[in-house]
XYZ file of C-alpha atoms in Angstrom:
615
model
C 0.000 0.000 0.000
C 0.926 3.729 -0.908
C 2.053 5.455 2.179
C -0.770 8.133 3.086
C 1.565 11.391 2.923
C 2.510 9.983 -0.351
C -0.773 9.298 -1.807
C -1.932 12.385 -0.664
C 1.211 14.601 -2.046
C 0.772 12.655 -5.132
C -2.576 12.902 -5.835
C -2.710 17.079 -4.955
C 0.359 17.719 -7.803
C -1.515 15.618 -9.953
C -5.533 17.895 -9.534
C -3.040 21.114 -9.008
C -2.525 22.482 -12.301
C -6.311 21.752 -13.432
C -7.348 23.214 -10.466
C -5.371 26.746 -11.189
C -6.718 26.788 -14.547
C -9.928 25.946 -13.814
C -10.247 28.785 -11.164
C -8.523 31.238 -13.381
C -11.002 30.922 -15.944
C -14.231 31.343 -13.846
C -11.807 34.539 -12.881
C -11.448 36.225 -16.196
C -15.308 35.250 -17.148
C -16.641 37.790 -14.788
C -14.015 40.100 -15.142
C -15.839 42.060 -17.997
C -18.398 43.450 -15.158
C -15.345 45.232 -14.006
C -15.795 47.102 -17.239
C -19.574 48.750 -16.649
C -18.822 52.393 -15.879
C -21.372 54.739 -14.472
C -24.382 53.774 -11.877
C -23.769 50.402 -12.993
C -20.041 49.986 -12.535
C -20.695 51.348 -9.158
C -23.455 48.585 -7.912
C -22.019 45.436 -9.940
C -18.438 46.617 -9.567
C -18.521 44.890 -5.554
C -20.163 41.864 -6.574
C -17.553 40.651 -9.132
C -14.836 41.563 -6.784
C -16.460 39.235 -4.165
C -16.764 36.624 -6.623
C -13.357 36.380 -7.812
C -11.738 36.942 -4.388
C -13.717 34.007 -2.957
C -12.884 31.730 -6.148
C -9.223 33.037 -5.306
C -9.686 31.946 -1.299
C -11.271 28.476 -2.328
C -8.357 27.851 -4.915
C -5.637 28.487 -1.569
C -8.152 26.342 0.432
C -7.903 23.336 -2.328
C -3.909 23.705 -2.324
C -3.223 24.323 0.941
C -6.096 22.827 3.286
C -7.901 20.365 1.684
C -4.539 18.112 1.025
C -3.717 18.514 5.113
C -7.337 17.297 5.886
C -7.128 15.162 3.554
C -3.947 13.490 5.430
C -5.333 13.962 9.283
C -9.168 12.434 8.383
C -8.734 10.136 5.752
C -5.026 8.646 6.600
C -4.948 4.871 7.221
C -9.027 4.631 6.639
C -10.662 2.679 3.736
C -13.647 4.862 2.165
C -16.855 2.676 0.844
C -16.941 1.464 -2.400
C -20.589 0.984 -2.343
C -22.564 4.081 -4.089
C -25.481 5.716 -2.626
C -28.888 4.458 -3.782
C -29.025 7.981 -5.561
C -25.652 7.992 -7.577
C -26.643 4.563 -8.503
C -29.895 6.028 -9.768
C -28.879 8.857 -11.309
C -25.706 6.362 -13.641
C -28.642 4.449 -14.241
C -31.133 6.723 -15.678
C -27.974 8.521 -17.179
C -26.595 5.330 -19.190
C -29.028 4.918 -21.855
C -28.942 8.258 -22.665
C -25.583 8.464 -23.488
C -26.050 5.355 -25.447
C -28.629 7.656 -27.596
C -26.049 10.294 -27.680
C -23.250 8.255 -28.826
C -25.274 6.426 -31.362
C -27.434 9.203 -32.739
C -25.173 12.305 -32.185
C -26.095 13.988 -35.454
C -29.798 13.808 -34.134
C -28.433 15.268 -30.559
C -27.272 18.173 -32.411
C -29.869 18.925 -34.511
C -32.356 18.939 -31.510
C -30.009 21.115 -29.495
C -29.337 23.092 -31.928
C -32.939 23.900 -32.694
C -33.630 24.350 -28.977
C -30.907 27.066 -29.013
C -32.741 28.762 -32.465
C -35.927 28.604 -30.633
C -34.763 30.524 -27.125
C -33.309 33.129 -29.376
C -36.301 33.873 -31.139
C -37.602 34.255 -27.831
C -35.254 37.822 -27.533
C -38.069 39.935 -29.737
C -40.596 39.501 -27.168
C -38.332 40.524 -24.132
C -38.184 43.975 -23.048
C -35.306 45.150 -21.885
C -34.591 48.075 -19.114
C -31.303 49.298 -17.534
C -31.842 48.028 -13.435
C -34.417 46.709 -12.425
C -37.686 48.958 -10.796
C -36.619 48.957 -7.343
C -39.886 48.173 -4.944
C -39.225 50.627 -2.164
C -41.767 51.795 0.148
C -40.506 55.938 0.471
C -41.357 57.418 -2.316
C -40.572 61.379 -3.112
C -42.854 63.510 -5.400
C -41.492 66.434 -7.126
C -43.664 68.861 -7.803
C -43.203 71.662 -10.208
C -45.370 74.873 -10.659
C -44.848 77.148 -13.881
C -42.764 79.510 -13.363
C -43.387 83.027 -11.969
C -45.864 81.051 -9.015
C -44.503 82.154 -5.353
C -43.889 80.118 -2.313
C -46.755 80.488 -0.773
C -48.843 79.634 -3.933
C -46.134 76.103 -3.795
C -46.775 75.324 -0.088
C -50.573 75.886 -0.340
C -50.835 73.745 -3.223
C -48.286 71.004 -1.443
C -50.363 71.152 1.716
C -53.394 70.659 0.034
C -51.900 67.180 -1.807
C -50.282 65.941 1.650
C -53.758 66.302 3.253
C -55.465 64.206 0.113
C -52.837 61.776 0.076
C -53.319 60.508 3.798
C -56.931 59.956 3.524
C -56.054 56.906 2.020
C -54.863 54.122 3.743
C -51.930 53.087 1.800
C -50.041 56.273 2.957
C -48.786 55.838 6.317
C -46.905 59.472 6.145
C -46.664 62.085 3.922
C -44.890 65.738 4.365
C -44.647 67.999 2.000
C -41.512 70.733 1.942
C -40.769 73.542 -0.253
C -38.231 76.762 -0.267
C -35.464 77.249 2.241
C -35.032 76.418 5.804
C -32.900 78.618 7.683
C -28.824 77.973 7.343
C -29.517 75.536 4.882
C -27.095 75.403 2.140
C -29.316 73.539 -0.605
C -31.355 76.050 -2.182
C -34.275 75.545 -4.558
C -36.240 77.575 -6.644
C -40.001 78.786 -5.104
C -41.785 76.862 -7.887
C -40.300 73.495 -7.061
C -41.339 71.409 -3.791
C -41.281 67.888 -2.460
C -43.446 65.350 -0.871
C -42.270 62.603 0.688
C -44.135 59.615 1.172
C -44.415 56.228 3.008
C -46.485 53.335 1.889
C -47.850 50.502 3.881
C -45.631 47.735 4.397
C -47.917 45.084 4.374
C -50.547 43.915 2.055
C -50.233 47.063 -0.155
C -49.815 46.125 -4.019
C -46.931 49.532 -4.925
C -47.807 49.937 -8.562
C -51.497 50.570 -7.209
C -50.418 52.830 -4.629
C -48.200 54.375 -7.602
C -51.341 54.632 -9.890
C -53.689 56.562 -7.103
C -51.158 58.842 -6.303
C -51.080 60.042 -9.943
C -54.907 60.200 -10.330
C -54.605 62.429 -7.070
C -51.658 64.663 -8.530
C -53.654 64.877 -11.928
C -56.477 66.992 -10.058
C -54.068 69.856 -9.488
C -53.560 72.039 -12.697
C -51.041 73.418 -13.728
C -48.766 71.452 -11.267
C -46.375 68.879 -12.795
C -44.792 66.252 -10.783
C -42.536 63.420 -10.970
C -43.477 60.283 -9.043
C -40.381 57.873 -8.246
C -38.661 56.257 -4.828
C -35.841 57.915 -3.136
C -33.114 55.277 -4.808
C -34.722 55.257 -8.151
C -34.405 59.493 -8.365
C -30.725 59.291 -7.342
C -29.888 57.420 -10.151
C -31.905 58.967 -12.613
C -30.300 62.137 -11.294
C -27.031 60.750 -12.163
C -27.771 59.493 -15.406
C -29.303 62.432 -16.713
C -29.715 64.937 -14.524
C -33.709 64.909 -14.408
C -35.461 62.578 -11.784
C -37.009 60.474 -14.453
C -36.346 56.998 -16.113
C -36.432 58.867 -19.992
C -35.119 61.959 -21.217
C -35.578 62.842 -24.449
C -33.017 65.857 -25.117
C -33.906 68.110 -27.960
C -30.680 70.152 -29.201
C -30.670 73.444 -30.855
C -29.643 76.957 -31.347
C -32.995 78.680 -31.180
C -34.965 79.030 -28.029
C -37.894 79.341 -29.324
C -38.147 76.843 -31.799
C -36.557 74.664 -29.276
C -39.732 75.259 -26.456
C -41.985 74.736 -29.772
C -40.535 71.192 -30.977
C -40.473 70.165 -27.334
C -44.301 70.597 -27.163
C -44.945 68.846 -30.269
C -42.562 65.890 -29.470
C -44.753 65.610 -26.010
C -48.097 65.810 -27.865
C -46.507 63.193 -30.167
C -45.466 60.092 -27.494
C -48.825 61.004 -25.175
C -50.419 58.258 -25.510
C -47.275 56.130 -25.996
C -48.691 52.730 -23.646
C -46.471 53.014 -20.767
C -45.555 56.567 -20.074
C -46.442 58.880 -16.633
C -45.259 61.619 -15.265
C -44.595 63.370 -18.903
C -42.782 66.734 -18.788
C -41.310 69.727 -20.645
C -38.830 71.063 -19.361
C -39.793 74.678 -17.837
C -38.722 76.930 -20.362
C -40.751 79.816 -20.612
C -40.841 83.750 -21.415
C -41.302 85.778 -18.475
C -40.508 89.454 -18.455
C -37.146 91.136 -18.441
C -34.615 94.340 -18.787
C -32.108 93.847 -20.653
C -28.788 96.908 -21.257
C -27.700 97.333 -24.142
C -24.084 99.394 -24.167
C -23.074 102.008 -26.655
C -19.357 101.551 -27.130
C -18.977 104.790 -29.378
C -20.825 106.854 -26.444
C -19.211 104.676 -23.078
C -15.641 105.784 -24.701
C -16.367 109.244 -25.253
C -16.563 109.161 -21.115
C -13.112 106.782 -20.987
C -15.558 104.111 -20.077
C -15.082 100.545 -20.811
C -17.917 97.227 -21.196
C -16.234 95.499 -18.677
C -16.307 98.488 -16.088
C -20.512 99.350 -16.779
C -21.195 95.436 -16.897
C -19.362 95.083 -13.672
C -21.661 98.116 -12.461
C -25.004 97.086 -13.740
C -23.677 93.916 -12.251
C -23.553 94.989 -8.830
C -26.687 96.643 -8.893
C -28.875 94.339 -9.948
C -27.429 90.681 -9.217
C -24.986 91.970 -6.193
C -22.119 91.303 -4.961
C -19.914 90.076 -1.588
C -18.011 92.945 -0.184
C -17.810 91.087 3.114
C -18.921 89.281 5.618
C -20.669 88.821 9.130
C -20.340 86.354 11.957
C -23.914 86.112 13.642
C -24.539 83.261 15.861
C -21.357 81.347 14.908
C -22.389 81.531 11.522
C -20.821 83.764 8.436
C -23.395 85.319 6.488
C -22.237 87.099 2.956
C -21.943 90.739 3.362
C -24.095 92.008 0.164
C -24.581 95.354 -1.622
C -27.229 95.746 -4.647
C -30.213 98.090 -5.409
C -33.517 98.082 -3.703
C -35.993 95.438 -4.898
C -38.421 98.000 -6.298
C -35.544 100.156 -8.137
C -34.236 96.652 -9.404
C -37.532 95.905 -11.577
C -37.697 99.705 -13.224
C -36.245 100.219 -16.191
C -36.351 103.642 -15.196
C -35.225 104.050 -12.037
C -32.406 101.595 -13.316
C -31.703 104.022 -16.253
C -30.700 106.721 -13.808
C -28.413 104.596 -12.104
C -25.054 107.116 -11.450
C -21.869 105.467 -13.466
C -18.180 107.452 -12.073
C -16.375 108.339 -14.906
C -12.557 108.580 -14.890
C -12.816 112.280 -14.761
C -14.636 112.268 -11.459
C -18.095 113.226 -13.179
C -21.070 111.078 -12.583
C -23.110 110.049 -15.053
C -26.435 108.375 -15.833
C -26.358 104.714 -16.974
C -28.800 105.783 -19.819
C -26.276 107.950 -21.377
C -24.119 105.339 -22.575
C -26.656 102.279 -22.627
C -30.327 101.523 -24.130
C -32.530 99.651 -21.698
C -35.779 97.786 -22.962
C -38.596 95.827 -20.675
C -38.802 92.588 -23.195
C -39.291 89.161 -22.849
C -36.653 86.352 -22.396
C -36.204 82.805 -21.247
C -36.328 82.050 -17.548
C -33.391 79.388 -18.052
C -31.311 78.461 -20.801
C -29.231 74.603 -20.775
C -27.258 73.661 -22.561
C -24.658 70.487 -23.018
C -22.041 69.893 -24.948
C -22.377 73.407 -25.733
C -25.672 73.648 -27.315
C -28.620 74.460 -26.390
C -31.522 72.298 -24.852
C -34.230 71.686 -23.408
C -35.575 68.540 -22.350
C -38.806 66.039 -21.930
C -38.877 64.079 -19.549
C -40.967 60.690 -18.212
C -41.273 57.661 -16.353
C -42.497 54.102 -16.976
C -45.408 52.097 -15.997
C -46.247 48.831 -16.553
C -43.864 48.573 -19.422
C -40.128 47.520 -20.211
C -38.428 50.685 -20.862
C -36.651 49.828 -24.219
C -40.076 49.003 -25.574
C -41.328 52.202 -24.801
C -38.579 53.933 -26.352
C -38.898 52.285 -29.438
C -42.389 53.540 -29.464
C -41.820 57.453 -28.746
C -38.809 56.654 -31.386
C -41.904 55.860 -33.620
C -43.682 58.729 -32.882
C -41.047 61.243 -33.071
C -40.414 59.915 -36.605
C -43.731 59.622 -38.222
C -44.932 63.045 -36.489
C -42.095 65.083 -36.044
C -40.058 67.068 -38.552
C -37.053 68.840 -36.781
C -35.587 71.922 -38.791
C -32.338 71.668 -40.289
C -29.762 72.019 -36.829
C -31.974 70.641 -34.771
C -31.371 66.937 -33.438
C -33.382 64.884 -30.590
C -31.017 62.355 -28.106
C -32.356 59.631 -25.724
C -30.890 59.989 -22.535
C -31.714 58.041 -18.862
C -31.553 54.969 -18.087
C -32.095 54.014 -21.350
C -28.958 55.817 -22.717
C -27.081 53.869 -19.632
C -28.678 50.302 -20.646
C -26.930 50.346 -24.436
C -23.933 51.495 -22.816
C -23.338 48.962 -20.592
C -24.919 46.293 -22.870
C -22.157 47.417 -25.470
C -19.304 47.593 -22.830
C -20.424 44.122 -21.398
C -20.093 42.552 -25.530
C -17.109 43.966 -26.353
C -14.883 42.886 -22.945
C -16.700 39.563 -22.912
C -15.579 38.909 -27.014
C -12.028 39.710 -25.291
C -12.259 37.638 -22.233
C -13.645 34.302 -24.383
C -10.325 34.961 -26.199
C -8.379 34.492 -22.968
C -10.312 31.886 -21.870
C -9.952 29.669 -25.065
C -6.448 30.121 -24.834
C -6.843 28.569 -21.430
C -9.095 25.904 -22.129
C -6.098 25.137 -24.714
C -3.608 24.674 -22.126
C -5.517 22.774 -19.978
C -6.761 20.426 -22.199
C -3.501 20.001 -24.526
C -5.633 19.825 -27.619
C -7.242 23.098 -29.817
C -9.778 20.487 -30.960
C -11.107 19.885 -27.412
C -11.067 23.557 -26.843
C -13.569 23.939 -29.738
C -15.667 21.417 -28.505
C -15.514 22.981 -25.072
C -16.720 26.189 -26.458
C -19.143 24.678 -28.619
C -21.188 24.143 -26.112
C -21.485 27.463 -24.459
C -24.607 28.939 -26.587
C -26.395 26.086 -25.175
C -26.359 27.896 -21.939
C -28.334 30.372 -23.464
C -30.823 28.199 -23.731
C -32.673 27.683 -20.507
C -31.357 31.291 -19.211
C -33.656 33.041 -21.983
C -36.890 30.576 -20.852
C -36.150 31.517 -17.124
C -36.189 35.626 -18.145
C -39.285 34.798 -20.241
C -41.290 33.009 -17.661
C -39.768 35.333 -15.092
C -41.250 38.305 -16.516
C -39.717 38.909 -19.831
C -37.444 41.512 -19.042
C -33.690 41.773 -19.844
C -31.729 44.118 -17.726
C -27.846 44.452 -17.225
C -27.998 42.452 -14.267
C -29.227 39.343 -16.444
C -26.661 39.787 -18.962
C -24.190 39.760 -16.204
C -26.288 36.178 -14.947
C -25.433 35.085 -18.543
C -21.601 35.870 -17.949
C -21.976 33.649 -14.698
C -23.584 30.700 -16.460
C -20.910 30.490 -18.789
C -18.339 30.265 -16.335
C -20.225 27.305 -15.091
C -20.873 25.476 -18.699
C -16.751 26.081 -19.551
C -16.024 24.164 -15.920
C -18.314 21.518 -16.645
C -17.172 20.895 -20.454
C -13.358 20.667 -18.894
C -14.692 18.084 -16.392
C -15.637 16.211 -19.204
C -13.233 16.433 -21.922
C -10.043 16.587 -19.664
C -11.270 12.871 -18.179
C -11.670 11.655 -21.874
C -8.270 12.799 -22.850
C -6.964 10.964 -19.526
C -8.620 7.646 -20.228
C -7.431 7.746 -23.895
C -3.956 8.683 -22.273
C -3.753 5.743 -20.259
C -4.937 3.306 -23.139
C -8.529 3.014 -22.878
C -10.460 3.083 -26.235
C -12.257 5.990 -27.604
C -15.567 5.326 -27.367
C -15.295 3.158 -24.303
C -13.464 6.413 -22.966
C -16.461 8.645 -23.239
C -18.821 6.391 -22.161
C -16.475 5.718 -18.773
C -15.739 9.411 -18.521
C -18.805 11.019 -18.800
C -20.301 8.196 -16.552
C -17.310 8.653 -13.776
C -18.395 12.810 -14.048
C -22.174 12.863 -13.442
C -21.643 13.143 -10.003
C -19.208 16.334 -9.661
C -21.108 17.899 -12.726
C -24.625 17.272 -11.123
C -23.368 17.863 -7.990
C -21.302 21.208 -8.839
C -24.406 22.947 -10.777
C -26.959 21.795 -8.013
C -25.312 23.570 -5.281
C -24.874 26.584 -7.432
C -28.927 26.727 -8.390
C -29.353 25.956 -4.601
C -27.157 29.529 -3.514
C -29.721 31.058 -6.029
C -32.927 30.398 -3.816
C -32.896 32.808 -1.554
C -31.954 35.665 -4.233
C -34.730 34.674 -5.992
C -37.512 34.080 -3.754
C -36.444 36.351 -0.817
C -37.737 40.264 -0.523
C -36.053 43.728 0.888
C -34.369 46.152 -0.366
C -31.479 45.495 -3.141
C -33.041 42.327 -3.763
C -34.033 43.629 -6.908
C -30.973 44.181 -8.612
C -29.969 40.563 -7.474
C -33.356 38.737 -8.606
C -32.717 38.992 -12.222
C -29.199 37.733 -12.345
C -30.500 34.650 -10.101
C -33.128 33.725 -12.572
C -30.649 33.457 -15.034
C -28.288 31.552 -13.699
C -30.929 28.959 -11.758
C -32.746 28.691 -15.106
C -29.503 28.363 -17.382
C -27.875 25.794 -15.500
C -30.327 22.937 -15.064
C -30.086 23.111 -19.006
C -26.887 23.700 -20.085
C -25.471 20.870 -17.235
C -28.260 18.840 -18.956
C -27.292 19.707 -22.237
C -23.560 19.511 -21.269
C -24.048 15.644 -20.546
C -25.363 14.289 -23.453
C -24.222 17.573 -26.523
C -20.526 17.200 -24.989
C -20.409 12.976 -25.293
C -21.876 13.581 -28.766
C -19.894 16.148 -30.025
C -16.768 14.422 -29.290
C -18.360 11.199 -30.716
C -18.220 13.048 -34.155
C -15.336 15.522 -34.012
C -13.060 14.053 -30.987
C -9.541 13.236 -31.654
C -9.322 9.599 -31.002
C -5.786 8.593 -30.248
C -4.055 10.659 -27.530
C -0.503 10.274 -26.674
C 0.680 9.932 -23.020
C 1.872 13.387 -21.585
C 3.732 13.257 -18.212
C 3.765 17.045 -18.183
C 0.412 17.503 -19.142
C -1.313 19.702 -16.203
C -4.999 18.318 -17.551
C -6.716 15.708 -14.791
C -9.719 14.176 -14.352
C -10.159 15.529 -10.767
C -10.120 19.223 -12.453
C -13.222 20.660 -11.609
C -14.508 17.785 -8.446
C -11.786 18.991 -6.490
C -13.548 22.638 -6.947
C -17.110 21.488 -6.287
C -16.391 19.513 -3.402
């Protein structure tokens, strides 16, 4: 008999090499998450480093700890060679399927491959959004009046919503704040205001609550507001800088015409299915002075634009000269005009200008001032002008809604020459890190096939290895359409997961049929003995993986949401493509396999590759 120190050295340099490989490739299959930037990169960026730094501890644990207990339990002890009723089971249901498989694999590959054509034609009736809608229970109403409206006109209004609001039950709390407390350093305009609410925890169904809120905000003319949870309006904010899901940005150098197509646009996607809380930006005329300098008369007086703008400046916007400590507090120190001089053009007219000479002069000697009208605001980005239209979703996918207003816009919309419309939000954010998440996984399947190569000492293998990915598409795409038909970046970062799991289990399977061939056994009798010796680990590997999924899926509370849909995918993908794995695999390298293989001492491939792992 082998001494045990022996057996057990001997045995952990044989596994150790697979074992490396193995874990570096789950490694560099979720590493394209680390390339999401924004919101997303932010809130998927800690999961993938949790993933591969536990992969990473549980590859020390299999080289360091695992060969020491192996020595102090399982020294001078004789395991049982009986299987359990349910391994014996499981090789016996299993066995004349492979014998289908290795008789008819043409037939296994036409019906896989049409089960992976028909869960692709599936994607055209999936929606897809950017994160999931998260289900919290505070929700925060902005509320917008047009401008010119005063505070008091906002907190009468706000008042009289907060009072409506709690008559029904489903609001536990509501308060309702507008302007600016005192000291506070976040300053708002007098037509905005908030209302925060709290909804039932128990028994309440939130997209009702949702919907009766709006029917009581729609009684209120000539108020606009913006209904969305606390989380959901932070990242909206950040997105696009409006607190909605969709912004529709239309670019331009005209005011005017801009304020005009804006209208039009939200006439146009109205009654696009799926769409609340619709919004123009507030971009209106209201009534203004404006100066207009004579240089040919300000020089006759040795006066320059810069000096009189600076003037007019400080009369009418103000300016810090100093400042005063009151109460512990600094306060700015500022000199301007009276409030009823600063709305004359008259009284502003005769404003005195000191000329270098030491003569005063009025400001209507060198300037032309006219009451007119004139935006209240003008945006721009990217240094042109816009003005936006913003809008939530309900009850819809927000991709398909999009492609609706895109609809819209086009058949009913004719923008002048200059003039360009952009879709911002989170829709903007979902292509982005849909494209970002294609392009570094293209680059990390690269990597990975030149690992597969080297653990597997054969590029025919590795194409059979990777043949079989797509087929983890397959029951990934059922689980998102039974689960609600809705694609969001946290599925396609589910898919990236499952394909980690379908490369391990094709290396459990086609590094034990190189070994077998290695040591002499025939080819077919190889994959027959192979893929029978791997049920177990494979079976047992992607069961406690769709086990860890439970709870994501089926528990509640906040975050769960962004965790639900990647859950689904994997639980759903990998009771198919470990199905799939175990009869496409056998039959795949039936047709294509090589079927001589040459004895390689220094080959790092072993059978115990991926056991060692799931054990």
């Amino acid at each position: 008999a082998r001494p045990s120190m022996k057996g057990v050295f001997e045995g952990s340099a044989q596994s150790r090499g697979s074992v490396v490989f193995a874990t570096f490739i789950v490694c560099i299959v979720v590493a394209p998450i680390f390339s999401l930037s924004g919101v997303e990169g932010r809130i998927f960026t800690p999961l993938g480093m949790a993933y591969i730094l536990s992969t990473l501890a549980s590859l020390i644990v299999a080289l360091t700890l695992t060969p020491a207990l192996c020595y102090l339990l399982l020294a001078n002890r004789r395991l049982p060679e009986d299987e359990t009723w349910l391994v014996r089971n499981l090789k016996a249901l299993y066995k004349p399927i492979l014998s289908f498989a290795m008789t008819s694999p043409s037939l296994i590959l036409i019906i896989s491959t049409a089960a992976l054509i028909g869960s692709l034609a599936l994607i055209p009736f999936l929606g897809t959004t950017f994160l999931p809608e998260f289900q919290e229970r505070s929700l925060v109403i902005a509320l917008n009046q047009l401008p010119g409206a005063s505070l008091a006109s906002t907190q009468d209004i706000g008042k009289a919503i907060e009072i409506a609001l709690l008559k029904h039950p489903e609001i536990e709390t509501a308060q309702f704040r507008a302007g600016r407390a005192f000291g506070d350093d976040d300053a708002g305009v007098v037509t905005f205001g908030e209302l925060d609410l709290q909804i039932a925890d128990k028994g309440v169904d939130r997209a009702k609550v949702l919907d009766m809120v709006r029917d009581e905000l729609a009684r209120y003319p000539g108020v606009v507001a913006n209904v969305g949870g606390f989380i959901s309006n932070r990242i909206d904010e950040t997105l696009s800088g409006t607190r909605a899901a969709l912004a529709i940005k239309v670019f331009g150098p005209d005011l005017n015409i801009l304020r005009s197509q804006a209208q039009q646009i939200a006439a146009a996607i109205h009654k696009v299915p799926g769409i609340v809380d619709l919004q123009v930006e507030p971009q209106v005329p209201v009534p203004q002075i404006s100066v207009n300098f004579n240089r040919e008369k300000a020089s006759r007086y040795g006066l320059t634009i810069g000096s009189l703008a600076e003037t007019v400046e400080t009369a009418l916007n103000g300016r810090v000269v100093s400042q005063v400590l009151q109460d512990q507090r600094l306060f700015s120190l500022v000199v301007w005009l009276a409030p009823e001089a600063r709305n004359n053009a008259d009284t502003i007219g005769e404003l005195l200008i000191d000329t270098p000479a030491g003569v005063k002069i009025p400001l209507s000697a060198v300037a032309t001032l006219r009451q007119n009208d004139g935006p209240n605001t003008i945006n721009r980005q990217h240094v042109s002008r816009r003005i936006v239209i913003s809008a939530n979703t309900s009850g819809r996918p927000i991709g398909s809604v999009v492609d609706d207003a895109r609809k819209e816009i086009s058949e009913h919309i004719s923008l002048p020459t200059g003039y360009y419309v952009a879709f911002g939000g989170q829709f903007e954010a979902q292509q982005r890190a849909s494209q970002e998440l294609m392009v570094f996984s293209a680059v990390a399947l690269l990597i990975v096939a030149f690992l597969i190569n080297q653990a597997v000492n054969s590029v025919r293998s590795t194409v059979l290895v990777l043949a079989n990915l797509p087929l983890a598409l397959i029951g990934g795409l059922l689980a998102v359409f039974l689960g609600g038909g809705i694609l969001s970046v946290a599925s396609l970062i589910g898919f990236i997961t499952l394909f980690g799991v379908a490369n391990r289990n094709g290396i459990i399977l086609v590094t034990t049929y190189n070994q077998l061939m290695a040591d002499g056994v025939k080819f077919e009798a190889a994959i027959r003995e192979g893929s029978i010796e791997r049920l177990s680990p494979v079976l047992m590997t992607a069961l406690t993986a769709a086990l860890a999924m439970l709870p994501l899926m089926i528990g509640s509370g906040a975050g769960k949401e962004i965790l639900q849909p990647l859950a689904v995918v994997v639980f759903g993908g990998l009771f198919t493509s470990t199905a799939l794995t175990l009869v496409v695999i056998p039959a795949l390298f039936t047709l294509f396999g090589t079927r001589t293989i040459q004895p390689d001492k220094h080959s790092l491939a072993s059978p115990y590759t991926v056991e060692s792992m799931g054990s």
